[in-house]
Amino acid sequence: MKKKLIQNTTEHFEKLFHNQPEYIFLSPGRINIIGEHVDYNDGYVLPAAINKYVCITISPNKNSNCKIVAKDLNEVFEFDLKDTLVPNSIMWINYILGVLQQLKEQKQFANGFNAVFSSSVPIGSGLSSSAAVECGFAYAFNKMFDLGLTKEEIALIGQKSEHTFVGVNCGIMDQFASVFGKKNKVIKLDCNTLEYEYHKADFKKYSLLLLDSNVKHTHLTSGYNDRRNEVEQGLAIIKQHFTEVKTFRNCTSTMVLELKEQLGETIFKRCHFVVKEIQRVQDAVNAIENSAFRTLGQLMNETHHGLSQEYEVSCEEIDFLVDAVQYEKSVLGARMMGGGFGGCSINLVEKGSENELIKKISEQYRSKFGIELKSYKVKISKGTTEYKN
Ligand code: GLA
């Protein structure tokens, strides 16, 4: 599948530009085991890069002309890098323009290029195809024009592009996972300091299965930014009452419960979720280290309950998918993954039982919503990289 993606993208480049691309890059999507909506709330997250990629074939130009082809959409965007770059109504180009704008500011960078990209990361499924595009292009420019950026800087540039050109005030998890992914490792990332450690992603008898609701997250941008505002307000109130609290990380469940009235119902629920989710990530890491997979599954179920009822970022279809597996013996835990309002559920499932489970849930899902379920048995893979034949 990876080979096919590379081959198709390369052939398309050759057809359009009558030359072989000088460089090929692969930038992966990501999963997240646990730690949802806490990357912008002083938490830890536990993501990993997966074997679904954005493939970028690219060659530098001698002038400042840029031509980018989104192969899957059959769309072309051309511009001059000397022009002022501003957000465009064509969404996909914003991920790249946002990156270029920063490089222009930071590195006085004005080299043009021709590029074709294509993706096996499904779009709008919560697997961070956008971070894969941002980081893939930032990585490509860094390599191609020798800009001297670190991996951390590449991830941060990707995140800022999302803030400034896409309009989603996202955390750092997706970009970090895409760039820092390692084969068969999950990354425990401290989102305050960006310190990280790799943990073995060995789930022994179990595997990770994604069920894609096929519901695109249309409320994601507004819903996401609203949640950020709510928790910011919440933290400000908590800090007023407990001066020792600097971030959500040193805030306890008891404190939040004590302030229930002052916070008001909605903000209380949001903050309570955050504090409990930060703890769950620590517990999940211990569970993985001790091969306590039932505990891990239980924590995932608790996360889902919180995302659905307290943080309120799930939707009917995802709740259905998570509920439907609760009584399946072969499933230890399940939850909504990513920003929410659609996308995928992540399931910890007994190896060998996946196909039967997919068949059963697909039928139930089809008869309830009339939507075809998609499923992905993902492998944990390495982060953004240059591909060499
Ligand atoms: C999106 C954002 C991430 C993170 C998740 C929720 O994927 O891009 O920064 O906040 O939602 O955990």
CSV table of N, CA and C and ligand atoms in Angstrom, one decimal, residues 30 32 35-40 45 126-128 130-131 159 162 168-175 217 220 224 228 307 335-340, ligand 1:
chain,number,residue,atom,x,y,z
A,30,ARG,N,-1.8,9.7,12.6
A,30,ARG,CA,-1.6,9.3,14.0
A,30,ARG,C,-2.8,8.7,14.6
A,32,ASN,N,-4.2,8.0,18.8
A,32,ASN,CA,-3.9,8.4,20.2
A,32,ASN,C,-4.5,7.3,21.1
A,35,GLY,N,-5.7,10.3,26.3
A,35,GLY,CA,-5.2,11.6,26.6
A,35,GLY,C,-5.8,12.5,25.5
A,36,GLU,N,-7.1,12.7,25.5
A,36,GLU,CA,-7.8,13.4,24.5
A,36,GLU,C,-8.2,14.8,25.0
A,37,HIS,N,-8.0,15.8,24.2
A,37,HIS,CA,-8.3,17.2,24.5
A,37,HIS,C,-7.5,17.7,25.8
A,38,VAL,N,-6.4,17.1,26.0
A,38,VAL,CA,-5.5,17.6,27.1
A,38,VAL,C,-4.2,18.1,26.6
A,39,ASP,N,-4.0,18.1,25.3
A,39,ASP,CA,-2.7,18.6,24.8
A,39,ASP,C,-2.6,20.1,25.0
A,40,TYR,N,-3.8,20.8,24.9
A,40,TYR,CA,-3.8,22.2,25.1
A,40,TYR,C,-4.3,22.5,26.5
A,45,VAL,N,-0.1,13.2,26.6
A,45,VAL,CA,-0.9,12.4,25.6
A,45,VAL,C,-0.1,11.2,25.2
A,126,GLY,N,-10.3,11.9,11.7
A,126,GLY,CA,-9.6,12.0,13.0
A,126,GLY,C,-8.2,11.4,13.1
A,127,LEU,N,-7.6,11.1,11.9
A,127,LEU,CA,-6.3,10.5,11.9
A,127,LEU,C,-5.2,11.5,11.5
A,128,SER,N,-5.6,12.8,11.5
A,128,SER,CA,-4.7,13.9,11.4
A,128,SER,C,-4.0,14.0,10.0
A,130,SER,N,-4.3,16.4,8.2
A,130,SER,CA,-3.8,17.8,8.1
A,130,SER,C,-2.4,18.0,8.7
A,131,ALA,N,-2.2,17.4,9.9
A,131,ALA,CA,-0.8,17.4,10.5
A,131,ALA,C,0.2,16.8,9.6
A,159,GLN,N,1.8,23.1,13.7
A,159,GLN,CA,0.8,23.6,14.6
A,159,GLN,C,0.4,25.0,14.4
A,162,GLU,N,-1.8,25.6,11.4
A,162,GLU,CA,-3.2,25.3,11.7
A,162,GLU,C,-3.9,26.5,12.4
A,168,VAL,N,-8.0,26.4,13.3
A,168,VAL,CA,-8.2,25.5,14.4
A,168,VAL,C,-7.1,25.8,15.4
A,169,ASN,N,-7.6,26.1,16.6
A,169,ASN,CA,-6.6,26.5,17.7
A,169,ASN,C,-6.1,25.2,18.4
A,170,CYS,N,-5.5,24.3,17.6
A,170,CYS,CA,-5.2,22.9,18.1
A,170,CYS,C,-4.0,22.9,19.0
A,171,GLY,N,-3.9,21.8,19.7
A,171,GLY,CA,-2.7,21.5,20.5
A,171,GLY,C,-1.6,21.0,19.7
A,172,ILE,N,-0.5,20.4,20.3
A,172,ILE,CA,0.7,20.0,19.6
A,172,ILE,C,0.7,18.5,19.3
A,173,MET,N,-0.3,17.8,19.8
A,173,MET,CA,-0.2,16.3,19.7
A,173,MET,C,0.0,15.8,18.3
A,174,ASP,N,-0.9,16.2,17.4
A,174,ASP,CA,-0.9,15.6,16.1
A,174,ASP,C,0.4,15.8,15.3
A,175,GLN,N,0.9,17.0,15.3
A,175,GLN,CA,2.1,17.3,14.6
A,175,GLN,C,3.3,16.6,15.3
A,217,HIS,N,-16.3,15.5,10.5
A,217,HIS,CA,-16.5,16.4,11.7
A,217,HIS,C,-16.7,17.8,11.2
A,220,LEU,N,-16.2,20.5,13.9
A,220,LEU,CA,-15.0,20.4,14.6
A,220,LEU,C,-14.3,21.8,14.9
A,224,TYR,N,-14.3,22.8,18.6
A,224,TYR,CA,-13.0,22.7,19.2
A,224,TYR,C,-12.6,24.1,19.9
A,228,ARG,N,-11.9,25.2,23.9
A,228,ARG,CA,-10.7,25.8,24.4
A,228,ARG,C,-11.0,27.1,25.2
A,307,LEU,N,-15.6,12.1,27.3
A,307,LEU,CA,-15.6,12.9,26.1
A,307,LEU,C,-17.1,13.1,25.6
A,335,ARG,N,-13.1,3.9,22.6
A,335,ARG,CA,-13.4,5.3,22.8
A,335,ARG,C,-13.3,6.1,21.5
A,336,MET,N,-13.9,7.3,21.5
A,336,MET,CA,-13.8,8.2,20.4
A,336,MET,C,-12.3,8.7,20.4
A,337,MET,N,-11.8,9.0,19.2
A,337,MET,CA,-10.4,9.4,19.1
A,337,MET,C,-10.3,10.7,18.3
A,338,GLY,N,-9.4,11.6,18.8
A,338,GLY,CA,-9.1,12.8,18.1
A,338,GLY,C,-10.0,13.9,18.5
A,339,GLY,N,-10.2,14.9,17.7
A,339,GLY,CA,-10.9,16.1,18.0
A,339,GLY,C,-12.4,15.9,18.3
A,340,GLY,N,-13.0,14.9,17.6
A,340,GLY,CA,-14.4,14.5,17.9
A,340,GLY,C,-15.4,15.0,16.8
B,1,GLA,C1,-7.2,17.4,17.4
B,1,GLA,C2,-6.2,18.4,17.7
B,1,GLA,C3,-5.2,17.9,18.7
B,1,GLA,C4,-5.9,17.4,20.0
B,1,GLA,C5,-7.0,16.5,19.6
B,1,GLA,C6,-7.9,16.1,20.8
B,1,GLA,O1,-6.7,16.3,16.8
B,1,GLA,O2,-5.5,18.7,16.5
B,1,GLA,O3,-4.3,18.9,19.1
B,1,GLA,O4,-6.4,18.4,20.8
B,1,GLA,O5,-7.9,17.0,18.6
B,1,GLA,O6,-7.1,15.4,21.7
